[in-house]
CSV table of C-alpha atoms in Angstrom, one decimal:
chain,number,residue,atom,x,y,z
A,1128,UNK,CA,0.0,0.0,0.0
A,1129,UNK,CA,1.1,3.2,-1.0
A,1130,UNK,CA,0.5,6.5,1.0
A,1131,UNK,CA,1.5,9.9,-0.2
A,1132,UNK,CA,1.1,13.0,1.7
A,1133,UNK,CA,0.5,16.6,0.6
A,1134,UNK,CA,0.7,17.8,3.7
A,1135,UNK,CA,4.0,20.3,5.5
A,1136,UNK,CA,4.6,17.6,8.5
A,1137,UNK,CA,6.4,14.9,6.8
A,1138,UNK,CA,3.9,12.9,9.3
A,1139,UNK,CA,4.2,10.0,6.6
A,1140,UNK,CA,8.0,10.0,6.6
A,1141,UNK,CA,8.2,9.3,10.6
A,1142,UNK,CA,6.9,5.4,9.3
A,1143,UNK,CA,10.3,4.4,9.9
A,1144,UNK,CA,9.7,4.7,13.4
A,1145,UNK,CA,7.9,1.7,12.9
A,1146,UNK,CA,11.0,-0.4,12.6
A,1147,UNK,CA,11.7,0.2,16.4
A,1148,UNK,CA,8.5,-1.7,17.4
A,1149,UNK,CA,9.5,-5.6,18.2
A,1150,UNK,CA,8.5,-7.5,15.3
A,1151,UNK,CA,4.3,-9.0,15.6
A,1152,UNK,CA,2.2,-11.2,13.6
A,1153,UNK,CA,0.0,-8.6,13.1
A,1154,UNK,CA,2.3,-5.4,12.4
A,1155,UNK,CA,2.7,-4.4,9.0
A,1156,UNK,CA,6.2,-4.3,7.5
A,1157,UNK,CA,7.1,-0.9,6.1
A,1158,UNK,CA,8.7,-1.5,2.8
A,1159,UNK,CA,9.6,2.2,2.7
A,1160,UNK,CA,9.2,5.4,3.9
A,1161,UNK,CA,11.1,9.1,2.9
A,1162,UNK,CA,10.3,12.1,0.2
A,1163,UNK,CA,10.6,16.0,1.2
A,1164,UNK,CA,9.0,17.9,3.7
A,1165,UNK,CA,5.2,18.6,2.0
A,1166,UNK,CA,5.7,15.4,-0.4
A,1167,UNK,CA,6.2,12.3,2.0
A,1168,UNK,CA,5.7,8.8,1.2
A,1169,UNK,CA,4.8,5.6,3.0
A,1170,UNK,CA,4.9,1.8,1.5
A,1171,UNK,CA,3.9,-0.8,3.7
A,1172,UNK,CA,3.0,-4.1,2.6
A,1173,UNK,CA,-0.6,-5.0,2.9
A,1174,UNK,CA,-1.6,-7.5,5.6
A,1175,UNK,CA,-4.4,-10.5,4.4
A,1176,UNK,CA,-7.6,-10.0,5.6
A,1177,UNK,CA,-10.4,-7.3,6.0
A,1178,UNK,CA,-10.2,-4.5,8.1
A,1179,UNK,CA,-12.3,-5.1,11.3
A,1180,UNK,CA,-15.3,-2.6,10.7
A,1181,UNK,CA,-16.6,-4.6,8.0
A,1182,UNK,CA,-16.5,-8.2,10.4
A,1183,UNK,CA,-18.0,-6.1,13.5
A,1184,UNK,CA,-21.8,-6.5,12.7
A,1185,UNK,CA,-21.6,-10.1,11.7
A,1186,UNK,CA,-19.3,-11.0,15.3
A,1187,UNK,CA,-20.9,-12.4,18.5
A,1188,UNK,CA,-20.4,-10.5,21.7
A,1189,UNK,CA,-17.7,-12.9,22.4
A,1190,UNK,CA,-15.9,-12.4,19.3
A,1191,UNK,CA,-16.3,-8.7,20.0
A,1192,UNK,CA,-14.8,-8.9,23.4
A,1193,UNK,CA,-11.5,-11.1,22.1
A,1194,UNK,CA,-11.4,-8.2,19.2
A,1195,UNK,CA,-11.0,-5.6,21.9
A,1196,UNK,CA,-8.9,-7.3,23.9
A,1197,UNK,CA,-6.4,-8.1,21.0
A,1198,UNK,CA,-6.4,-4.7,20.0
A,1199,UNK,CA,-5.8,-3.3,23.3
A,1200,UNK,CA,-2.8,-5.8,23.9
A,1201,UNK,CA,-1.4,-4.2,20.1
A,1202,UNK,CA,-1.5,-0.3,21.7
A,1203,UNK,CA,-0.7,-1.3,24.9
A,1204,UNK,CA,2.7,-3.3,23.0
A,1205,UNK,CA,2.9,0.2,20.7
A,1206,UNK,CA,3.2,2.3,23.9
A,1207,UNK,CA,5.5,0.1,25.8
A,1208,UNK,CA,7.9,0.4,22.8
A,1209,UNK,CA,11.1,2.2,24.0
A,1210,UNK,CA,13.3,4.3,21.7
A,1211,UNK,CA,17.1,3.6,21.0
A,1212,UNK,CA,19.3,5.9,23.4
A,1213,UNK,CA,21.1,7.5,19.9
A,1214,UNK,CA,17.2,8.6,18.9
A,1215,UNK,CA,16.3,10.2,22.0
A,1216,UNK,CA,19.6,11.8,22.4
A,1217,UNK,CA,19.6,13.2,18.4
A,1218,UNK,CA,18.6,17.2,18.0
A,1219,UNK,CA,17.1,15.9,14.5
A,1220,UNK,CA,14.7,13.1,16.0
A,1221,UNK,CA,11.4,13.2,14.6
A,1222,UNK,CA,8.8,14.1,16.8
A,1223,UNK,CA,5.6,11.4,16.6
């Protein structure tokens, strides 16, 4: 999947970042990411499946409740990811 931003915050660029998380079953891989500030880029390869809003109405409440539960173990692993010392310490680190 390709992403292209018009935007002055080179918000798309930062996908990178995404290399610092630990590696998941359900993370995508970013393939690339770079451009100029106001013409950034992201490629990530596309995961199988369907996104969940279009299984939601057809789950049971129990399927709904593991759905939630999964998703709050991936944010919960997202915010527990810590930065490499060299990151935090550089003046040119991007800010997420």
């Amino acid at each position: 999947m390709v992403r292209i931003s018009d935007h002055p915050n080179n918000r798309l660029r930062r996908g990178d970042a995404a290399s610092l998380a630990p590696r998941l079953q359900w993370a995508p891989t970013v393939a690339a990411a770079g451009g100029r500030f106001g013409a950034d880029y992201l490629i990530v390869e596309r995961r199988p499946g369907a996104p969940l809003s279009r299984w939601w109405p057809d789950l049971t409440m129990a399927q709904r409740h593991e759905a939630i539960r999964q998703l709050m173990s991936a944010v919960r692993t997202i915010h527990s990811t810590q930065a490499p010392r060299a990151l935090l310490a550089s003046r040119t680190a991007p800010t997420f």
